[in-house]
Short mmCIF file of C-alpha atoms and ligand atoms in Angstrom, two decimals:
data_model
loop_
_atom_site.label_atom_id
_atom_site.label_comp_id
_atom_site.label_asym_id
_atom_site.label_seq_id
_atom_site.Cartn_x
_atom_site.Cartn_y
_atom_site.Cartn_z
CA UNK A 34 -42.65 -45.12 -72.74
CA UNK A 35 -45.63 -47.46 -72.26
CA UNK A 36 -48.98 -45.88 -73.10
CA UNK A 37 -47.53 -42.46 -73.80
CA UNK A 38 -49.56 -40.54 -76.39
CA UNK A 39 -47.69 -38.59 -79.09
CA UNK A 40 -48.05 -34.79 -79.00
CA UNK A 41 -50.66 -34.91 -81.78
CA UNK A 42 -52.63 -37.73 -80.11
CA UNK A 43 -52.34 -35.91 -76.76
CA UNK A 44 -53.68 -32.70 -78.28
CA UNK A 45 -56.68 -34.39 -79.89
CA UNK A 46 -57.54 -36.17 -76.62
CA UNK A 47 -57.21 -32.96 -74.60
CA UNK A 48 -59.33 -30.97 -77.07
CA UNK A 49 -62.08 -33.60 -76.84
CA UNK A 50 -62.12 -33.44 -73.03
CA UNK A 51 -61.32 -29.81 -72.39
CA UNK A 52 -63.55 -27.75 -70.06
CA UNK A 53 -61.98 -24.27 -69.86
CA UNK A 54 -60.49 -23.98 -73.35
CA UNK A 55 -62.26 -24.47 -76.68
CA UNK A 56 -61.47 -24.20 -80.37
CA UNK A 57 -63.63 -21.88 -82.47
CA UNK A 58 -64.28 -23.30 -85.96
CA UNK A 59 -65.01 -19.89 -87.46
CA UNK A 60 -61.83 -18.50 -85.95
CA UNK A 61 -59.83 -21.43 -87.32
CA UNK A 62 -61.10 -20.65 -90.80
CA UNK A 63 -60.37 -16.93 -90.47
CA UNK A 64 -56.79 -17.65 -89.42
CA UNK A 65 -56.42 -20.08 -92.35
CA UNK A 66 -57.64 -17.33 -94.69
CA UNK A 67 -55.16 -14.85 -93.14
CA UNK A 68 -52.38 -17.39 -93.76
CA UNK A 69 -53.59 -18.13 -97.32
CA UNK A 70 -52.78 -14.54 -98.24
CA UNK A 71 -49.24 -15.16 -96.97
CA UNK A 72 -48.86 -18.69 -98.34
CA UNK A 73 -46.65 -17.70 -101.25
CA UNK A 74 -44.74 -15.06 -99.25
CA UNK A 75 -41.31 -15.23 -97.53
CA UNK A 76 -42.72 -15.76 -94.01
CA UNK A 77 -44.25 -19.19 -94.69
CA UNK A 78 -41.07 -20.60 -96.11
CA UNK A 79 -38.17 -22.47 -94.59
CA UNK A 80 -35.76 -19.72 -95.70
CA UNK A 81 -37.52 -17.25 -93.40
CA UNK A 82 -35.75 -18.75 -90.39
CA UNK A 83 -32.50 -17.10 -91.51
CA UNK A 84 -33.80 -14.30 -93.71
CA UNK A 85 -36.13 -12.82 -91.08
CA UNK A 86 -34.00 -13.35 -87.96
CA UNK A 87 -30.57 -11.72 -87.82
CA UNK A 88 -29.52 -13.55 -84.63
CA UNK A 89 -29.93 -17.01 -86.13
CA UNK A 90 -26.77 -18.53 -87.66
CA UNK A 91 -26.20 -17.85 -91.39
CA UNK A 92 -24.19 -21.04 -91.85
CA UNK A 93 -25.48 -24.60 -92.21
CA UNK A 94 -22.43 -26.31 -90.71
CA UNK A 95 -21.67 -28.28 -87.53
CA UNK A 96 -21.06 -25.11 -85.48
CA UNK A 97 -24.48 -23.79 -86.53
CA UNK A 98 -26.15 -27.07 -85.50
CA UNK A 99 -24.45 -26.87 -82.11
CA UNK A 100 -25.61 -23.26 -81.77
CA UNK A 101 -29.20 -24.40 -82.30
CA UNK A 102 -28.76 -27.19 -79.76
CA UNK A 103 -27.60 -24.91 -76.94
CA UNK A 104 -30.23 -22.28 -77.81
CA UNK A 105 -33.09 -24.79 -77.69
CA UNK A 106 -31.68 -26.45 -74.57
CA UNK A 107 -32.19 -23.07 -72.86
CA UNK A 108 -35.31 -22.05 -74.81
CA UNK A 109 -37.78 -21.67 -71.95
CA UNK A 110 -39.53 -19.34 -69.53
CA UNK A 111 -38.51 -15.81 -70.50
CA UNK A 112 -41.66 -14.08 -69.27
CA UNK A 113 -41.25 -11.53 -66.48
CA UNK A 114 -43.57 -10.85 -63.53
CA UNK A 115 -44.14 -7.30 -64.73
CA UNK A 116 -43.93 -6.38 -68.43
CA UNK A 117 -42.10 -3.14 -67.71
CA UNK A 118 -39.34 -4.86 -65.68
CA UNK A 119 -37.67 -7.56 -67.70
CA UNK A 120 -34.33 -8.99 -68.78
CA UNK A 121 -32.90 -7.13 -71.81
CA UNK A 122 -29.71 -7.84 -73.75
CA UNK A 123 -28.10 -5.27 -76.02
CA UNK A 124 -26.20 -6.73 -78.96
CA UNK A 125 -24.66 -4.97 -81.99
CA UNK A 126 -26.74 -1.85 -81.42
CA UNK A 127 -30.09 -3.52 -80.84
CA UNK A 128 -31.88 -4.46 -77.61
CA UNK A 129 -33.50 -7.90 -77.32
CA UNK A 130 -36.04 -9.34 -74.88
CA UNK A 131 -37.57 -12.78 -74.29
CA UNK A 132 -36.30 -15.63 -76.43
CA UNK A 133 -34.20 -13.23 -78.47
CA UNK A 134 -32.38 -12.04 -75.35
CA UNK A 135 -31.07 -15.61 -75.04
CA UNK A 136 -29.86 -15.66 -78.65
CA UNK A 137 -28.26 -12.25 -78.24
CA UNK A 138 -26.48 -13.45 -75.07
CA UNK A 139 -25.17 -16.55 -76.88
CA UNK A 140 -23.82 -14.48 -79.77
CA UNK A 141 -22.34 -11.88 -77.37
CA UNK A 142 -20.51 -14.68 -75.51
CA UNK A 143 -19.12 -16.10 -78.77
CA UNK A 144 -17.93 -12.60 -79.75
CA UNK A 145 -16.19 -12.41 -76.35
CA UNK A 146 -14.37 -15.67 -77.10
CA UNK A 147 -16.48 -17.75 -74.71
CA UNK A 148 -17.16 -21.14 -76.43
CA UNK A 149 -20.73 -21.37 -75.06
CA UNK A 150 -21.84 -23.67 -77.91
CA UNK A 151 -19.11 -26.25 -77.18
CA UNK A 152 -20.20 -29.17 -74.96
CA UNK A 153 -16.67 -29.46 -73.53
CA UNK A 154 -17.16 -25.91 -72.20
CA UNK A 155 -20.76 -25.94 -70.97
CA UNK A 156 -20.52 -29.44 -69.43
CA UNK A 157 -18.46 -27.88 -66.64
CA UNK A 158 -19.31 -24.18 -66.87
CA UNK A 159 -19.84 -22.64 -63.40
CA UNK A 160 -22.96 -20.86 -62.17
CA UNK A 161 -21.07 -17.56 -61.99
CA UNK A 162 -19.91 -17.97 -65.60
CA UNK A 163 -23.51 -18.68 -66.70
CA UNK A 164 -24.68 -15.59 -64.81
CA UNK A 165 -22.06 -13.57 -66.71
CA UNK A 166 -22.94 -15.09 -70.10
CA UNK A 167 -26.70 -14.52 -69.68
CA UNK A 168 -26.32 -11.15 -67.93
CA UNK A 169 -29.08 -8.61 -68.47
CA UNK A 170 -28.60 -4.90 -69.23
CA UNK A 171 -31.34 -4.22 -66.65
CA UNK A 172 -31.42 -5.21 -62.98
CA UNK A 173 -33.82 -8.04 -63.93
CA UNK A 174 -31.88 -11.27 -64.61
CA UNK A 175 -33.05 -13.93 -67.07
CA UNK A 176 -35.47 -16.20 -65.15
CA UNK A 177 -34.36 -19.63 -63.82
CA UNK A 178 -30.61 -18.97 -64.11
CA UNK A 179 -29.80 -21.80 -61.65
CA UNK A 180 -31.88 -24.28 -63.68
CA UNK A 181 -30.22 -23.09 -66.89
CA UNK A 182 -26.81 -23.75 -65.30
CA UNK A 183 -27.82 -27.23 -64.11
CA UNK A 184 -29.28 -28.11 -67.51
CA UNK A 185 -26.16 -26.90 -69.36
CA UNK A 186 -23.92 -29.12 -67.21
CA UNK A 187 -26.27 -32.13 -67.52
CA UNK A 188 -26.77 -31.73 -71.27
CA UNK A 189 -23.10 -31.09 -72.02
CA UNK A 190 -22.03 -34.20 -70.15
CA UNK A 191 -24.50 -36.41 -72.07
CA UNK A 192 -23.47 -34.87 -75.42
CA UNK A 193 -19.80 -35.64 -74.62
CA UNK A 194 -20.49 -39.17 -73.38
CA UNK A 195 -22.94 -40.31 -76.06
CA UNK A 196 -22.43 -38.12 -79.13
CA UNK A 197 -18.71 -37.19 -79.07
CA UNK A 198 -19.64 -33.68 -78.00
CA UNK A 199 -21.55 -32.67 -81.13
CA UNK A 200 -25.32 -32.58 -81.71
CA UNK A 201 -24.65 -33.23 -85.41
CA UNK A 202 -23.75 -36.80 -84.43
CA UNK A 203 -27.16 -37.15 -82.78
CA UNK A 204 -28.81 -35.77 -85.94
CA UNK A 205 -26.92 -38.29 -88.07
CA UNK A 206 -28.08 -41.15 -85.82
CA UNK A 207 -31.67 -40.19 -86.70
CA UNK A 208 -31.09 -41.22 -90.33
CA UNK A 209 -33.14 -38.26 -91.58
CA UNK A 210 -36.23 -39.08 -89.52
CA UNK A 211 -37.63 -36.16 -87.53
CA UNK A 212 -39.53 -38.55 -85.24
CA UNK A 213 -36.41 -40.61 -84.59
CA UNK A 214 -34.42 -37.46 -83.79
CA UNK A 215 -37.13 -36.23 -81.44
CA UNK A 216 -37.08 -39.57 -79.58
CA UNK A 217 -33.27 -39.69 -79.47
CA UNK A 218 -33.40 -36.23 -77.82
CA UNK A 219 -36.04 -37.06 -75.18
CA UNK A 220 -34.41 -40.43 -74.40
CA UNK A 221 -30.94 -38.99 -73.89
CA UNK A 222 -31.54 -35.47 -72.55
CA UNK A 223 -33.80 -35.42 -69.44
CA UNK A 224 -34.58 -31.68 -69.59
CA UNK A 225 -36.47 -32.25 -72.85
CA UNK A 226 -38.97 -34.71 -71.31
CA UNK A 227 -42.05 -32.49 -71.48
CA UNK A 228 -44.60 -35.13 -70.45
CA UNK A 229 -47.50 -35.15 -67.96
CA UNK A 230 -50.93 -36.71 -67.31
CA UNK A 231 -54.48 -35.72 -68.26
CA UNK A 232 -57.72 -37.58 -67.46
CA UNK A 233 -55.71 -40.67 -66.54
CA UNK A 234 -53.67 -40.78 -69.75
CA UNK A 235 -49.94 -40.14 -70.12
CA UNK A 236 -49.52 -37.29 -72.58
CA UNK A 237 -46.54 -35.56 -74.22
CA UNK A 238 -45.96 -32.10 -75.68
CA UNK A 239 -42.20 -32.37 -76.19
CA UNK A 240 -42.17 -28.66 -76.97
CA UNK A 241 -38.40 -28.09 -76.83
CA UNK A 242 -37.62 -31.42 -78.53
CA UNK A 243 -39.95 -30.55 -81.40
CA UNK A 244 -38.62 -27.01 -81.81
CA UNK A 245 -35.07 -28.42 -81.70
CA UNK A 246 -35.90 -30.74 -84.61
CA UNK A 247 -37.57 -27.84 -86.44
CA UNK A 248 -34.66 -25.46 -85.86
CA UNK A 249 -32.19 -28.18 -86.95
CA UNK A 250 -34.20 -28.61 -90.17
CA UNK A 251 -34.17 -24.81 -90.59
CA UNK A 252 -30.48 -24.21 -89.89
CA UNK A 253 -29.56 -27.04 -92.32
CA UNK A 254 -31.99 -25.50 -94.84
CA UNK A 255 -33.83 -28.80 -95.21
CA UNK A 256 -30.82 -30.32 -96.99
CA UNK A 257 -28.23 -33.01 -96.33
CA UNK A 258 -28.45 -34.26 -92.73
CA UNK A 259 -31.43 -31.93 -92.27
CA UNK A 260 -33.50 -33.40 -95.08
CA UNK A 261 -36.04 -35.11 -92.78
CA UNK A 262 -38.54 -37.16 -94.83
CA UNK A 263 -41.16 -36.90 -92.04
CA UNK A 264 -40.61 -33.26 -91.00
CA UNK A 265 -44.32 -32.55 -91.49
CA UNK A 266 -45.14 -34.95 -88.63
CA UNK A 267 -43.74 -32.38 -86.17
CA UNK A 268 -46.54 -30.31 -84.60
CA UNK A 269 -46.57 -26.70 -83.40
CA UNK A 270 -44.66 -25.98 -80.19
CA UNK A 271 -46.87 -25.63 -77.10
CA UNK A 272 -45.35 -22.54 -75.46
CA UNK A 273 -46.99 -19.52 -73.78
CA UNK A 274 -47.10 -17.21 -76.81
CA UNK A 275 -49.04 -19.30 -79.32
CA UNK A 276 -52.13 -19.69 -77.06
CA UNK A 277 -52.15 -15.91 -76.57
CA UNK A 278 -52.06 -15.18 -80.30
CA UNK A 279 -54.65 -17.88 -81.10
CA UNK A 280 -57.06 -16.31 -78.57
CA UNK A 281 -56.28 -12.87 -80.02
CA UNK A 282 -57.13 -14.15 -83.52
CA UNK A 283 -60.36 -15.79 -82.30
CA UNK A 284 -59.39 -19.40 -83.00
CA UNK A 285 -59.14 -20.33 -79.32
CA UNK A 286 -61.48 -19.39 -76.46
CA UNK A 287 -61.04 -19.40 -72.69
CA UNK A 288 -63.89 -19.82 -70.18
CA UNK A 289 -64.79 -16.71 -68.18
CA UNK A 290 -63.33 -18.30 -65.08
CA UNK A 291 -59.99 -19.09 -66.73
CA UNK A 292 -59.75 -15.70 -68.45
CA UNK A 293 -60.36 -13.95 -65.13
CA UNK A 294 -57.64 -16.03 -63.50
CA UNK A 295 -55.12 -15.20 -66.24
CA UNK A 296 -56.02 -11.51 -66.24
CA UNK A 297 -55.22 -11.44 -62.52
CA UNK A 298 -51.78 -12.85 -63.37
CA UNK A 299 -52.35 -16.01 -61.36
CA UNK A 300 -49.78 -18.73 -62.06
CA UNK A 301 -50.74 -22.14 -63.41
CA UNK A 302 -48.52 -25.00 -62.37
CA UNK A 303 -46.95 -27.26 -64.95
CA UNK A 304 -49.24 -30.24 -65.60
CA UNK A 305 -52.32 -28.67 -63.97
CA UNK A 306 -55.62 -29.26 -65.76
CA UNK A 307 -56.06 -25.74 -67.12
CA UNK A 308 -52.40 -25.45 -68.19
CA UNK A 309 -52.65 -28.76 -70.07
CA UNK A 310 -55.93 -27.68 -71.71
CA UNK A 311 -54.36 -24.42 -72.92
CA UNK A 312 -51.32 -26.21 -74.41
CA UNK A 313 -53.27 -29.16 -75.85
CA UNK A 314 -56.06 -27.10 -77.43
CA UNK A 315 -53.49 -24.69 -78.91
CA UNK A 316 -51.63 -27.58 -80.49
CA UNK A 317 -54.83 -29.11 -81.87
CA UNK A 318 -56.03 -25.70 -83.07
CA UNK A 319 -52.90 -25.26 -85.22
CA UNK A 320 -53.37 -28.76 -86.66
CA UNK A 321 -56.94 -27.76 -87.69
CA UNK A 322 -55.71 -24.45 -89.11
CA UNK A 323 -53.12 -26.32 -91.17
CA UNK A 324 -55.76 -28.77 -92.51
CA UNK A 325 -58.06 -25.86 -93.41
CA UNK A 326 -55.23 -23.89 -95.07
CA UNK A 327 -54.16 -26.87 -97.18
CA UNK A 328 -57.80 -27.25 -98.29
CA UNK A 329 -58.00 -23.56 -99.26
CA UNK A 330 -54.72 -23.82 -101.20
CA UNK A 331 -56.05 -26.90 -102.98
CA UNK A 332 -59.31 -25.09 -103.89
CA UNK A 333 -57.39 -22.06 -105.12
CA UNK A 334 -55.32 -24.41 -107.26
CA UNK A 335 -52.20 -22.61 -106.04
CA UNK A 336 -48.99 -24.55 -106.61
CA UNK A 337 -46.85 -24.37 -103.48
CA UNK A 338 -43.08 -24.33 -103.94
CA UNK A 339 -42.65 -26.09 -100.61
CA UNK A 340 -45.09 -27.93 -98.38
CA UNK A 341 -46.77 -25.83 -95.69
CA UNK A 342 -46.49 -27.67 -92.35
CA UNK A 343 -47.25 -26.96 -88.70
CA UNK A 344 -43.67 -25.80 -88.11
CA UNK A 345 -43.94 -22.99 -90.65
CA UNK A 346 -47.39 -22.02 -89.32
CA UNK A 347 -46.01 -21.98 -85.80
CA UNK A 348 -43.00 -19.82 -86.76
CA UNK A 349 -45.33 -17.41 -88.56
CA UNK A 350 -47.79 -17.16 -85.67
CA UNK A 351 -44.96 -16.76 -83.14
CA UNK A 352 -43.45 -13.93 -85.18
CA UNK A 353 -46.95 -12.46 -85.58
CA UNK A 354 -47.32 -12.45 -81.77
CA UNK A 355 -43.98 -10.64 -81.50
CA UNK A 356 -44.97 -8.03 -84.07
CA UNK A 357 -48.44 -7.44 -82.58
CA UNK A 358 -47.48 -7.19 -78.91
CA UNK A 359 -49.49 -3.98 -78.43
CA UNK A 360 -52.65 -5.25 -80.18
CA UNK A 361 -52.51 -8.30 -77.90
CA UNK A 362 -52.18 -6.29 -74.65
CA UNK A 363 -55.69 -7.25 -73.51
CA UNK A 364 -55.07 -10.97 -73.99
CA UNK A 365 -53.10 -12.54 -71.13
CA UNK A 366 -50.53 -15.28 -71.69
CA UNK A 367 -50.60 -18.06 -69.11
CA UNK A 368 -47.91 -17.93 -66.43
CA UNK A 369 -46.20 -21.25 -65.80
CA UNK A 370 -42.63 -21.18 -64.55
CA UNK A 371 -40.90 -24.34 -65.83
CA UNK A 372 -37.96 -25.58 -67.87
CA UNK A 373 -40.11 -27.09 -70.64
CA UNK A 374 -41.30 -23.98 -72.52
N1 56B B 592 -44.35 -21.83 -80.42
C1 56B B 592 -43.16 -21.26 -80.46
N2 56B B 592 -42.56 -20.90 -79.30
C2 56B B 592 -41.35 -20.31 -79.40
C3 56B B 592 -40.69 -20.07 -80.59
C4 56B B 592 -39.47 -19.43 -80.25
C5 56B B 592 -38.41 -18.92 -81.17
N3 56B B 592 -38.10 -19.96 -82.09
C6 56B B 592 -38.01 -19.65 -83.46
C7 56B B 592 -38.69 -18.42 -83.88
C8 56B B 592 -37.89 -17.64 -84.55
C9 56B B 592 -36.56 -18.21 -84.63
O1 56B B 592 -36.33 -18.57 -85.93
C10 56B B 592 -36.60 -19.44 -83.77
O2 56B B 592 -36.17 -20.59 -84.41
C11 56B B 592 -39.41 -19.33 -78.88
N4 56B B 592 -40.56 -19.86 -78.41
C12 56B B 592 -41.08 -19.87 -77.05
O3 56B B 592 -41.76 -18.63 -76.87
C13 56B B 592 -41.60 -18.18 -75.52
C14 56B B 592 -40.77 -16.91 -75.55
O4 56B B 592 -41.58 -15.88 -76.11
P1 56B B 592 -41.16 -14.37 -75.81
O5 56B B 592 -41.23 -14.22 -74.28
O6 56B B 592 -42.19 -13.56 -76.58
O7 56B B 592 -39.74 -14.23 -76.34
C15 56B B 592 -40.86 -19.29 -74.80
O8 56B B 592 -41.78 -20.26 -74.34
C16 56B B 592 -40.05 -19.91 -75.94
O9 56B B 592 -39.69 -21.25 -75.68
C17 56B B 592 -41.33 -20.46 -81.80
O10 56B B 592 -40.85 -20.31 -82.92
N5 56B B 592 -42.57 -21.05 -81.66
#
């Protein structure tokens, strides 16, 4: 698209022109130091995607790739109006919320013999069937069920028409380029077009397209079709959890006015100035943390078994946010209801 900045270019431009969100250099360094202590551990490694998350596929086959595709096609907007009333899904003895409630619902459907990861099924699945598949154990349904139904039909039809019904064919068309795969996804699947404007420029975050590439790399264990030579060009994924954890860790700061607004639970619309500043500064903040961490590793002379990139930092920080929910109670996440993150 003419004049469209890449996510990384967008983030740098936003950070340079942001009014209500700023990056704290000292906080960036402190987070890099926190991550340095983990650099050699299991969390900051590609294998963590399977080892740390029981709902993710164990396999690295075509079915697993198609599982990732349907999960990331629906990977958006799980936050509930009130923390104590939210969608929950029980699966194999455990109860899941947020993003994990989606994964649990997908696996529950597969166990029930519903082929939810097959394009030939979800291209024509009905709204009632989607309501059943994504049903909550509480009286609070998963948000945006109608949009999820529409997106499943739209995405399934495109996958059947252009990629013989399997996302692995789309991956193979990328010829092991993460950037090419990301662009194939946003060109062919409209619900992934996470683009907007800021200060007169056309900017992109491509949050779900980037996490789809990352999760494809992870499920294929960075091998074979998933051995992307430019995987480190993928940035963090601008969702609503990473900003919250970056503020909690002191790497990101909100203006008094914005903080007050978020504490009141006011919604920010998709593409509004403050929402774009939160997403863009978060993305740029993780890029700076990565640069600082790589410098610290260099200084320490530590040999890394695999390259640390923004994907692994993002996964770590997202898991950290999950594990420190209570510590982060005082820090609001921003409330935008949309299909992009
Ligand atoms: N930045 C970033 N955002 C991520 C993810 C994930 C899960 N992905 C990987 C992580 C572990 C698995 O291995 C998955 O591969 C979900 N989200 C976003 O968070 C929000 C849901 O949050 P909560 O309401 O708390 O469940 C929603 O916008 C969702 O889109 C990630 O990793 N990074």
